[in-house]
């Protein structure tokens, strides 16, 4: 992905400054790539982003999250059995208890224009976000990046056929001390880690 190559390139900032000085005052704004836009907005919302190139890096990052939060030998709320088996071996107790230390899940899409995570009843059944644990660990892939929520909804509709899932929602607020405005009224704040696996 272009963003992650840029992160590893030390000359990127000086290249960007040179490009900007060549552009005129009234030249149209350059459109950000979808991956860069998502990363910027997700971090601005307070989410914790862990980019992984392969499954080994995903497991290592997951281990670091457990270590950082002291979540070993704790209950994990996980509805997805495939995900539970993928992260088996960390001495966790996978259950459906809402009092668990954290919620482990996949998502439908990663929405770039507002840095949110799109979920539906495939991940959270009929539960409200407020009924789920405060801490989230979301496993996603780079192919799940979409520009807008409507693109994400279109993908859900196309994959579901006649059985469109209910309880479709987004999580966008990841900081507890952030000031609320009328756009975030009623939304649940979650401490969220995103494990993003490169699959493109």
mmCIF file with all atom_site columns, C-alpha atoms in Angstrom:
data_model
loop_
_atom_site.group_PDB
_atom_site.id
_atom_site.type_symbol
_atom_site.label_atom_id
_atom_site.label_alt_id
_atom_site.label_comp_id
_atom_site.label_asym_id
_atom_site.label_entity_id
_atom_site.label_seq_id
_atom_site.pdbx_PDB_ins_code
_atom_site.Cartn_x
_atom_site.Cartn_y
_atom_site.Cartn_z
_atom_site.occupancy
_atom_site.B_iso_or_equiv
_atom_site.pdbx_formal_charge
_atom_site.auth_seq_id
_atom_site.auth_comp_id
_atom_site.auth_asym_id
_atom_site.auth_atom_id
_atom_site.pdbx_PDB_model_num
ATOM 1   C CA . UNK A 1 1   ? 0.000   0.000   0.000  1.00 0.00 ? 1   UNK A CA 1
ATOM 2   C CA . UNK A 1 2   ? 1.226   3.452   -0.836 1.00 0.00 ? 2   UNK A CA 1
ATOM 3   C CA . UNK A 1 3   ? 0.812   4.841   2.690  1.00 0.00 ? 3   UNK A CA 1
ATOM 4   C CA . UNK A 1 4   ? 2.918   2.178   4.327  1.00 0.00 ? 4   UNK A CA 1
ATOM 5   C CA . UNK A 1 5   ? 5.693   2.513   1.760  1.00 0.00 ? 5   UNK A CA 1
ATOM 6   C CA . UNK A 1 6   ? 5.714   6.244   2.480  1.00 0.00 ? 6   UNK A CA 1
ATOM 7   C CA . UNK A 1 7   ? 6.010   5.618   6.214  1.00 0.00 ? 7   UNK A CA 1
ATOM 8   C CA . UNK A 1 8   ? 9.156   3.599   5.578  1.00 0.00 ? 8   UNK A CA 1
ATOM 9   C CA . UNK A 1 9   ? 10.677  6.143   3.149  1.00 0.00 ? 9   UNK A CA 1
ATOM 10  C CA . UNK A 1 10  ? 12.731  8.803   5.029  1.00 0.00 ? 10  UNK A CA 1
ATOM 11  C CA . UNK A 1 11  ? 12.788  11.145  1.990  1.00 0.00 ? 11  UNK A CA 1
ATOM 12  C CA . UNK A 1 12  ? 8.999   11.253  1.654  1.00 0.00 ? 12  UNK A CA 1
ATOM 13  C CA . UNK A 1 13  ? 8.461   14.551  3.550  1.00 0.00 ? 13  UNK A CA 1
ATOM 14  C CA . UNK A 1 14  ? 11.114  16.431  1.581  1.00 0.00 ? 14  UNK A CA 1
ATOM 15  C CA . UNK A 1 15  ? 9.627   15.054  -1.676 1.00 0.00 ? 15  UNK A CA 1
ATOM 16  C CA . UNK A 1 16  ? 6.173   16.269  -0.601 1.00 0.00 ? 16  UNK A CA 1
ATOM 17  C CA . UNK A 1 17  ? 7.457   19.788  0.199  1.00 0.00 ? 17  UNK A CA 1
ATOM 18  C CA . UNK A 1 18  ? 9.093   19.997  -3.230 1.00 0.00 ? 18  UNK A CA 1
ATOM 19  C CA . UNK A 1 19  ? 5.842   18.925  -4.926 1.00 0.00 ? 19  UNK A CA 1
ATOM 20  C CA . UNK A 1 20  ? 3.754   21.475  -2.971 1.00 0.00 ? 20  UNK A CA 1
ATOM 21  C CA . UNK A 1 21  ? 6.076   24.346  -3.885 1.00 0.00 ? 21  UNK A CA 1
ATOM 22  C CA . UNK A 1 22  ? 5.575   23.484  -7.587 1.00 0.00 ? 22  UNK A CA 1
ATOM 23  C CA . UNK A 1 23  ? 1.783   23.704  -7.278 1.00 0.00 ? 23  UNK A CA 1
ATOM 24  C CA . UNK A 1 24  ? -0.020  26.994  -7.794 1.00 0.00 ? 24  UNK A CA 1
ATOM 25  C CA . UNK A 1 25  ? -2.250  28.690  -5.228 1.00 0.00 ? 25  UNK A CA 1
ATOM 26  C CA . UNK A 1 26  ? -5.438  27.928  -7.187 1.00 0.00 ? 26  UNK A CA 1
ATOM 27  C CA . UNK A 1 27  ? -4.485  24.445  -8.293 1.00 0.00 ? 27  UNK A CA 1
ATOM 28  C CA . UNK A 1 28  ? -7.095  21.866  -7.112 1.00 0.00 ? 28  UNK A CA 1
ATOM 29  C CA . UNK A 1 29  ? -6.319  19.960  -3.930 1.00 0.00 ? 29  UNK A CA 1
ATOM 30  C CA . UNK A 1 30  ? -4.662  16.622  -4.493 1.00 0.00 ? 30  UNK A CA 1
ATOM 31  C CA . UNK A 1 31  ? -6.986  13.769  -3.482 1.00 0.00 ? 31  UNK A CA 1
ATOM 32  C CA . UNK A 1 32  ? -5.519  11.584  -0.744 1.00 0.00 ? 32  UNK A CA 1
ATOM 33  C CA . UNK A 1 33  ? -5.282  7.842   -1.392 1.00 0.00 ? 33  UNK A CA 1
ATOM 34  C CA . UNK A 1 34  ? -7.960  5.882   0.466  1.00 0.00 ? 34  UNK A CA 1
ATOM 35  C CA . UNK A 1 35  ? -5.474  4.161   2.808  1.00 0.00 ? 35  UNK A CA 1
ATOM 36  C CA . UNK A 1 36  ? -3.864  7.443   3.822  1.00 0.00 ? 36  UNK A CA 1
ATOM 37  C CA . UNK A 1 37  ? -7.240  9.114   4.359  1.00 0.00 ? 37  UNK A CA 1
ATOM 38  C CA . UNK A 1 38  ? -8.452  6.249   6.584  1.00 0.00 ? 38  UNK A CA 1
ATOM 39  C CA . UNK A 1 39  ? -5.267  6.219   8.658  1.00 0.00 ? 39  UNK A CA 1
ATOM 40  C CA . UNK A 1 40  ? -5.384  9.978   9.191  1.00 0.00 ? 40  UNK A CA 1
ATOM 41  C CA . UNK A 1 41  ? -9.076  10.047  10.199 1.00 0.00 ? 41  UNK A CA 1
ATOM 42  C CA . UNK A 1 42  ? -8.872  6.878   12.318 1.00 0.00 ? 42  UNK A CA 1
ATOM 43  C CA . UNK A 1 43  ? -5.915  8.252   14.302 1.00 0.00 ? 43  UNK A CA 1
ATOM 44  C CA . UNK A 1 44  ? -7.648  11.650  14.612 1.00 0.00 ? 44  UNK A CA 1
ATOM 45  C CA . UNK A 1 45  ? -10.628 9.835   16.179 1.00 0.00 ? 45  UNK A CA 1
ATOM 46  C CA . UNK A 1 46  ? -8.293  8.268   18.753 1.00 0.00 ? 46  UNK A CA 1
ATOM 47  C CA . UNK A 1 47  ? -8.053  4.731   17.384 1.00 0.00 ? 47  UNK A CA 1
ATOM 48  C CA . UNK A 1 48  ? -4.924  2.607   17.765 1.00 0.00 ? 48  UNK A CA 1
ATOM 49  C CA . UNK A 1 49  ? -3.693  1.299   14.427 1.00 0.00 ? 49  UNK A CA 1
ATOM 50  C CA . UNK A 1 50  ? -1.389  -1.709  13.954 1.00 0.00 ? 50  UNK A CA 1
ATOM 51  C CA . UNK A 1 51  ? -0.385  -2.467  10.366 1.00 0.00 ? 51  UNK A CA 1
ATOM 52  C CA . UNK A 1 52  ? 0.736   -6.056  9.708  1.00 0.00 ? 52  UNK A CA 1
ATOM 53  C CA . UNK A 1 53  ? 2.220   -7.505  6.518  1.00 0.00 ? 53  UNK A CA 1
ATOM 54  C CA . UNK A 1 54  ? 1.502   -11.149 7.385  1.00 0.00 ? 54  UNK A CA 1
ATOM 55  C CA . UNK A 1 55  ? -0.306  -13.384 9.896  1.00 0.00 ? 55  UNK A CA 1
ATOM 56  C CA . UNK A 1 56  ? 2.811   -13.741 12.075 1.00 0.00 ? 56  UNK A CA 1
ATOM 57  C CA . UNK A 1 57  ? 2.901   -9.962  12.551 1.00 0.00 ? 57  UNK A CA 1
ATOM 58  C CA . UNK A 1 58  ? -0.821  -9.994  13.414 1.00 0.00 ? 58  UNK A CA 1
ATOM 59  C CA . UNK A 1 59  ? -0.237  -12.555 16.162 1.00 0.00 ? 59  UNK A CA 1
ATOM 60  C CA . UNK A 1 60  ? 2.789   -10.626 17.456 1.00 0.00 ? 60  UNK A CA 1
ATOM 61  C CA . UNK A 1 61  ? 0.791   -7.359  17.532 1.00 0.00 ? 61  UNK A CA 1
ATOM 62  C CA . UNK A 1 62  ? -2.091  -9.132  19.308 1.00 0.00 ? 62  UNK A CA 1
ATOM 63  C CA . UNK A 1 63  ? 0.360   -10.489 21.879 1.00 0.00 ? 63  UNK A CA 1
ATOM 64  C CA . UNK A 1 64  ? 1.678   -6.936  22.443 1.00 0.00 ? 64  UNK A CA 1
ATOM 65  C CA . UNK A 1 65  ? -1.883  -5.647  22.976 1.00 0.00 ? 65  UNK A CA 1
ATOM 66  C CA . UNK A 1 66  ? -2.489  -8.347  25.591 1.00 0.00 ? 66  UNK A CA 1
ATOM 67  C CA . UNK A 1 67  ? 0.808   -7.517  27.283 1.00 0.00 ? 67  UNK A CA 1
ATOM 68  C CA . UNK A 1 68  ? 0.170   -3.759  27.275 1.00 0.00 ? 68  UNK A CA 1
ATOM 69  C CA . UNK A 1 69  ? -3.263  -4.148  28.874 1.00 0.00 ? 69  UNK A CA 1
ATOM 70  C CA . UNK A 1 70  ? -2.579  -7.211  31.066 1.00 0.00 ? 70  UNK A CA 1
ATOM 71  C CA . UNK A 1 71  ? -5.366  -9.190  29.370 1.00 0.00 ? 71  UNK A CA 1
ATOM 72  C CA . UNK A 1 72  ? -3.785  -12.647 29.674 1.00 0.00 ? 72  UNK A CA 1
ATOM 73  C CA . UNK A 1 73  ? -5.964  -15.301 31.324 1.00 0.00 ? 73  UNK A CA 1
ATOM 74  C CA . UNK A 1 74  ? -9.040  -13.068 30.936 1.00 0.00 ? 74  UNK A CA 1
ATOM 75  C CA . UNK A 1 75  ? -12.463 -13.541 29.383 1.00 0.00 ? 75  UNK A CA 1
ATOM 76  C CA . UNK A 1 76  ? -12.811 -12.350 25.790 1.00 0.00 ? 76  UNK A CA 1
ATOM 77  C CA . UNK A 1 77  ? -16.213 -11.614 24.264 1.00 0.00 ? 77  UNK A CA 1
ATOM 78  C CA . UNK A 1 78  ? -16.030 -13.203 20.802 1.00 0.00 ? 78  UNK A CA 1
ATOM 79  C CA . UNK A 1 79  ? -18.986 -14.231 18.639 1.00 0.00 ? 79  UNK A CA 1
ATOM 80  C CA . UNK A 1 80  ? -16.909 -15.400 15.650 1.00 0.00 ? 80  UNK A CA 1
ATOM 81  C CA . UNK A 1 81  ? -15.656 -18.994 16.197 1.00 0.00 ? 81  UNK A CA 1
ATOM 82  C CA . UNK A 1 82  ? -13.147 -18.783 13.298 1.00 0.00 ? 82  UNK A CA 1
ATOM 83  C CA . UNK A 1 83  ? -11.606 -15.679 14.862 1.00 0.00 ? 83  UNK A CA 1
ATOM 84  C CA . UNK A 1 84  ? -11.453 -17.375 18.272 1.00 0.00 ? 84  UNK A CA 1
ATOM 85  C CA . UNK A 1 85  ? -9.551  -20.315 16.743 1.00 0.00 ? 85  UNK A CA 1
ATOM 86  C CA . UNK A 1 86  ? -7.192  -17.927 14.888 1.00 0.00 ? 86  UNK A CA 1
ATOM 87  C CA . UNK A 1 87  ? -6.234  -16.241 18.172 1.00 0.00 ? 87  UNK A CA 1
ATOM 88  C CA . UNK A 1 88  ? -6.259  -19.422 20.248 1.00 0.00 ? 88  UNK A CA 1
ATOM 89  C CA . UNK A 1 89  ? -3.023  -20.092 22.113 1.00 0.00 ? 89  UNK A CA 1
ATOM 90  C CA . UNK A 1 90  ? -2.847  -16.862 24.124 1.00 0.00 ? 90  UNK A CA 1
ATOM 91  C CA . UNK A 1 91  ? -4.319  -18.379 27.299 1.00 0.00 ? 91  UNK A CA 1
ATOM 92  C CA . UNK A 1 92  ? -7.640  -16.542 26.860 1.00 0.00 ? 92  UNK A CA 1
ATOM 93  C CA . UNK A 1 93  ? -11.144 -17.719 27.668 1.00 0.00 ? 93  UNK A CA 1
ATOM 94  C CA . UNK A 1 94  ? -13.411 -17.057 24.665 1.00 0.00 ? 94  UNK A CA 1
ATOM 95  C CA . UNK A 1 95  ? -16.980 -16.584 25.829 1.00 0.00 ? 95  UNK A CA 1
ATOM 96  C CA . UNK A 1 96  ? -20.169 -14.653 25.220 1.00 0.00 ? 96  UNK A CA 1
ATOM 97  C CA . UNK A 1 97  ? -19.904 -12.786 28.553 1.00 0.00 ? 97  UNK A CA 1
ATOM 98  C CA . UNK A 1 98  ? -20.509 -9.076  28.225 1.00 0.00 ? 98  UNK A CA 1
ATOM 99  C CA . UNK A 1 99  ? -18.355 -8.467  31.316 1.00 0.00 ? 99  UNK A CA 1
ATOM 100 C CA . UNK A 1 100 ? -15.277 -9.678  29.398 1.00 0.00 ? 100 UNK A CA 1
ATOM 101 C CA . UNK A 1 101 ? -12.022 -7.695  29.316 1.00 0.00 ? 101 UNK A CA 1
ATOM 102 C CA . UNK A 1 102 ? -12.404 -6.926  25.603 1.00 0.00 ? 102 UNK A CA 1
ATOM 103 C CA . UNK A 1 103 ? -14.439 -7.644  22.496 1.00 0.00 ? 103 UNK A CA 1
ATOM 104 C CA . UNK A 1 104 ? -12.620 -9.444  19.660 1.00 0.00 ? 104 UNK A CA 1
ATOM 105 C CA . UNK A 1 105 ? -14.238 -9.158  16.250 1.00 0.00 ? 105 UNK A CA 1
ATOM 106 C CA . UNK A 1 106 ? -13.942 -8.645  12.529 1.00 0.00 ? 106 UNK A CA 1
ATOM 107 C CA . UNK A 1 107 ? -15.781 -5.832  10.736 1.00 0.00 ? 107 UNK A CA 1
ATOM 108 C CA . UNK A 1 108 ? -17.624 -5.225  7.473  1.00 0.00 ? 108 UNK A CA 1
ATOM 109 C CA . UNK A 1 109 ? -15.622 -2.233  6.242  1.00 0.00 ? 109 UNK A CA 1
ATOM 110 C CA . UNK A 1 110 ? -13.109 0.441   7.208  1.00 0.00 ? 110 UNK A CA 1
ATOM 111 C CA . UNK A 1 111 ? -14.561 3.809   6.161  1.00 0.00 ? 111 UNK A CA 1
ATOM 112 C CA . UNK A 1 112 ? -11.884 6.252   5.005  1.00 0.00 ? 112 UNK A CA 1
ATOM 113 C CA . UNK A 1 113 ? -13.771 9.563   4.883  1.00 0.00 ? 113 UNK A CA 1
ATOM 114 C CA . UNK A 1 114 ? -14.513 9.577   8.631  1.00 0.00 ? 114 UNK A CA 1
ATOM 115 C CA . UNK A 1 115 ? -12.132 6.920   10.007 1.00 0.00 ? 115 UNK A CA 1
ATOM 116 C CA . UNK A 1 116 ? -14.928 4.684   11.304 1.00 0.00 ? 116 UNK A CA 1
ATOM 117 C CA . UNK A 1 117 ? -15.434 0.933   11.557 1.00 0.00 ? 117 UNK A CA 1
ATOM 118 C CA . UNK A 1 118 ? -18.629 -0.474  9.984  1.00 0.00 ? 118 UNK A CA 1
ATOM 119 C CA . UNK A 1 119 ? -20.227 -3.381  11.877 1.00 0.00 ? 119 UNK A CA 1
ATOM 120 C CA . UNK A 1 120 ? -23.503 -5.254  11.557 1.00 0.00 ? 120 UNK A CA 1
ATOM 121 C CA . UNK A 1 121 ? -25.310 -8.200  13.124 1.00 0.00 ? 121 UNK A CA 1
ATOM 122 C CA . UNK A 1 122 ? -22.721 -10.536 11.555 1.00 0.00 ? 122 UNK A CA 1
ATOM 123 C CA . UNK A 1 123 ? -20.270 -9.233  14.181 1.00 0.00 ? 123 UNK A CA 1
ATOM 124 C CA . UNK A 1 124 ? -22.417 -8.007  17.088 1.00 0.00 ? 124 UNK A CA 1
ATOM 125 C CA . UNK A 1 125 ? -25.688 -9.972  16.668 1.00 0.00 ? 125 UNK A CA 1
ATOM 126 C CA . UNK A 1 126 ? -28.512 -7.790  18.014 1.00 0.00 ? 126 UNK A CA 1
ATOM 127 C CA . UNK A 1 127 ? -26.465 -6.106  20.742 1.00 0.00 ? 127 UNK A CA 1
ATOM 128 C CA . UNK A 1 128 ? -26.133 -2.349  21.086 1.00 0.00 ? 128 UNK A CA 1
ATOM 129 C CA . UNK A 1 129 ? -22.593 -0.940  21.206 1.00 0.00 ? 129 UNK A CA 1
ATOM 130 C CA . UNK A 1 130 ? -23.230 0.175   24.792 1.00 0.00 ? 130 UNK A CA 1
ATOM 131 C CA . UNK A 1 131 ? -23.852 -3.486  25.761 1.00 0.00 ? 131 UNK A CA 1
ATOM 132 C CA . UNK A 1 132 ? -20.431 -4.584  24.510 1.00 0.00 ? 132 UNK A CA 1
ATOM 133 C CA . UNK A 1 133 ? -17.154 -4.301  26.490 1.00 0.00 ? 133 UNK A CA 1
ATOM 134 C CA . UNK A 1 134 ? -15.409 -0.914  26.492 1.00 0.00 ? 134 UNK A CA 1
ATOM 135 C CA . UNK A 1 135 ? -12.252 -2.375  24.889 1.00 0.00 ? 135 UNK A CA 1
ATOM 136 C CA . UNK A 1 136 ? -12.346 -3.575  21.258 1.00 0.00 ? 136 UNK A CA 1
ATOM 137 C CA . UNK A 1 137 ? -9.773  -5.451  19.184 1.00 0.00 ? 137 UNK A CA 1
ATOM 138 C CA . UNK A 1 138 ? -10.849 -5.477  15.529 1.00 0.00 ? 138 UNK A CA 1
ATOM 139 C CA . UNK A 1 139 ? -9.162  -7.684  12.939 1.00 0.00 ? 139 UNK A CA 1
ATOM 140 C CA . UNK A 1 140 ? -9.498  -6.390  9.351  1.00 0.00 ? 140 UNK A CA 1
ATOM 141 C CA . UNK A 1 141 ? -7.730  -6.525  6.005  1.00 0.00 ? 141 UNK A CA 1
ATOM 142 C CA . UNK A 1 142 ? -6.695  -3.753  3.615  1.00 0.00 ? 142 UNK A CA 1
ATOM 143 C CA . UNK A 1 143 ? -9.215  -5.017  1.026  1.00 0.00 ? 143 UNK A CA 1
ATOM 144 C CA . UNK A 1 144 ? -11.987 -3.881  3.403  1.00 0.00 ? 144 UNK A CA 1
ATOM 145 C CA . UNK A 1 145 ? -11.099 -0.196  2.949  1.00 0.00 ? 145 UNK A CA 1
ATOM 146 C CA . UNK A 1 146 ? -13.920 1.837   1.399  1.00 0.00 ? 146 UNK A CA 1
ATOM 147 C CA . UNK A 1 147 ? -14.210 5.576   0.831  1.00 0.00 ? 147 UNK A CA 1
ATOM 148 C CA . UNK A 1 148 ? -17.718 6.165   2.233  1.00 0.00 ? 148 UNK A CA 1
ATOM 149 C CA . UNK A 1 149 ? -20.298 4.467   4.434  1.00 0.00 ? 149 UNK A CA 1
ATOM 150 C CA . UNK A 1 150 ? -22.611 4.064   1.425  1.00 0.00 ? 150 UNK A CA 1
ATOM 151 C CA . UNK A 1 151 ? -19.905 1.973   -0.319 1.00 0.00 ? 151 UNK A CA 1
ATOM 152 C CA . UNK A 1 152 ? -19.680 -0.219  2.777  1.00 0.00 ? 152 UNK A CA 1
ATOM 153 C CA . UNK A 1 153 ? -23.468 -0.622  2.865  1.00 0.00 ? 153 UNK A CA 1
ATOM 154 C CA . UNK A 1 154 ? -23.490 -1.549  -0.827 1.00 0.00 ? 154 UNK A CA 1
ATOM 155 C CA . UNK A 1 155 ? -20.917 -4.296  -0.135 1.00 0.00 ? 155 UNK A CA 1
ATOM 156 C CA . UNK A 1 156 ? -23.053 -5.651  2.738  1.00 0.00 ? 156 UNK A CA 1
ATOM 157 C CA . UNK A 1 157 ? -26.106 -5.699  0.453  1.00 0.00 ? 157 UNK A CA 1
ATOM 158 C CA . UNK A 1 158 ? -24.248 -7.414  -2.405 1.00 0.00 ? 158 UNK A CA 1
ATOM 159 C CA . UNK A 1 159 ? -22.770 -10.098 -0.127 1.00 0.00 ? 159 UNK A CA 1
ATOM 160 C CA . UNK A 1 160 ? -26.021 -10.752 1.720  1.00 0.00 ? 160 UNK A CA 1
ATOM 161 C CA . UNK A 1 161 ? -28.418 -11.207 -1.182 1.00 0.00 ? 161 UNK A CA 1
ATOM 162 C CA . UNK A 1 162 ? -31.979 -11.365 0.166  1.00 0.00 ? 162 UNK A CA 1
ATOM 163 C CA . UNK A 1 163 ? -30.940 -11.670 3.821  1.00 0.00 ? 163 UNK A CA 1
ATOM 164 C CA . UNK A 1 164 ? -29.580 -8.199  4.596  1.00 0.00 ? 164 UNK A CA 1
ATOM 165 C CA . UNK A 1 165 ? -28.173 -8.130  8.148  1.00 0.00 ? 165 UNK A CA 1
ATOM 166 C CA . UNK A 1 166 ? -29.841 -5.960  10.738 1.00 0.00 ? 166 UNK A CA 1
ATOM 167 C CA . UNK A 1 167 ? -28.208 -3.828  13.411 1.00 0.00 ? 167 UNK A CA 1
ATOM 168 C CA . UNK A 1 168 ? -25.827 -1.994  11.065 1.00 0.00 ? 168 UNK A CA 1
ATOM 169 C CA . UNK A 1 169 ? -23.722 0.607   12.901 1.00 0.00 ? 169 UNK A CA 1
ATOM 170 C CA . UNK A 1 170 ? -20.376 2.389   12.881 1.00 0.00 ? 170 UNK A CA 1
ATOM 171 C CA . UNK A 1 171 ? -17.869 3.080   15.636 1.00 0.00 ? 171 UNK A CA 1
ATOM 172 C CA . UNK A 1 172 ? -16.110 6.391   15.193 1.00 0.00 ? 172 UNK A CA 1
ATOM 173 C CA . UNK A 1 173 ? -15.379 7.668   18.691 1.00 0.00 ? 173 UNK A CA 1
ATOM 174 C CA . UNK A 1 174 ? -12.290 6.117   20.307 1.00 0.00 ? 174 UNK A CA 1
ATOM 175 C CA . UNK A 1 175 ? -11.312 8.758   22.917 1.00 0.00 ? 175 UNK A CA 1
ATOM 176 C CA . UNK A 1 176 ? -13.041 9.130   26.269 1.00 0.00 ? 176 UNK A CA 1
ATOM 177 C CA . UNK A 1 177 ? -11.783 12.653  26.992 1.00 0.00 ? 177 UNK A CA 1
ATOM 178 C CA . UNK A 1 178 ? -12.778 14.085  23.609 1.00 0.00 ? 178 UNK A CA 1
ATOM 179 C CA . UNK A 1 179 ? -15.372 16.864  23.591 1.00 0.00 ? 179 UNK A CA 1
ATOM 180 C CA . UNK A 1 180 ? -18.753 15.736  22.282 1.00 0.00 ? 180 UNK A CA 1
ATOM 181 C CA . UNK A 1 181 ? -20.715 17.672  19.700 1.00 0.00 ? 181 UNK A CA 1
ATOM 182 C CA . UNK A 1 182 ? -24.195 17.140  18.291 1.00 0.00 ? 182 UNK A CA 1
ATOM 183 C CA . UNK A 1 183 ? -22.822 14.774  15.616 1.00 0.00 ? 183 UNK A CA 1
ATOM 184 C CA . UNK A 1 184 ? -21.465 12.338  18.223 1.00 0.00 ? 184 UNK A CA 1
ATOM 185 C CA . UNK A 1 185 ? -24.420 12.598  20.620 1.00 0.00 ? 185 UNK A CA 1
ATOM 186 C CA . UNK A 1 186 ? -25.581 9.140   21.667 1.00 0.00 ? 186 UNK A CA 1
ATOM 187 C CA . UNK A 1 187 ? -22.577 7.316   20.214 1.00 0.00 ? 187 UNK A CA 1
ATOM 188 C CA . UNK A 1 188 ? -20.622 4.894   22.363 1.00 0.00 ? 188 UNK A CA 1
ATOM 189 C CA . UNK A 1 189 ? -16.966 5.640   22.979 1.00 0.00 ? 189 UNK A CA 1
ATOM 190 C CA . UNK A 1 190 ? -14.729 2.572   22.687 1.00 0.00 ? 190 UNK A CA 1
ATOM 191 C CA . UNK A 1 191 ? -11.034 1.963   23.321 1.00 0.00 ? 191 UNK A CA 1
ATOM 192 C CA . UNK A 1 192 ? -10.245 0.351   19.976 1.00 0.00 ? 192 UNK A CA 1
ATOM 193 C CA . UNK A 1 193 ? -7.220  -1.440  18.539 1.00 0.00 ? 193 UNK A CA 1
ATOM 194 C CA . UNK A 1 194 ? -7.227  -2.205  14.818 1.00 0.00 ? 194 UNK A CA 1
ATOM 195 C CA . UNK A 1 195 ? -5.119  -5.120  13.552 1.00 0.00 ? 195 UNK A CA 1
ATOM 196 C CA . UNK A 1 196 ? -4.893  -4.424  9.827  1.00 0.00 ? 196 UNK A CA 1
ATOM 197 C CA . UNK A 1 197 ? -3.512  -7.213  7.656  1.00 0.00 ? 197 UNK A CA 1
ATOM 198 C CA . UNK A 1 198 ? -2.149  -6.378  4.198  1.00 0.00 ? 198 UNK A CA 1
ATOM 199 C CA . UNK A 1 199 ? -3.940  -8.590  1.677  1.00 0.00 ? 199 UNK A CA 1
ATOM 200 C CA . UNK A 1 200 ? -3.698  -6.578  -1.559 1.00 0.00 ? 200 UNK A CA 1
#
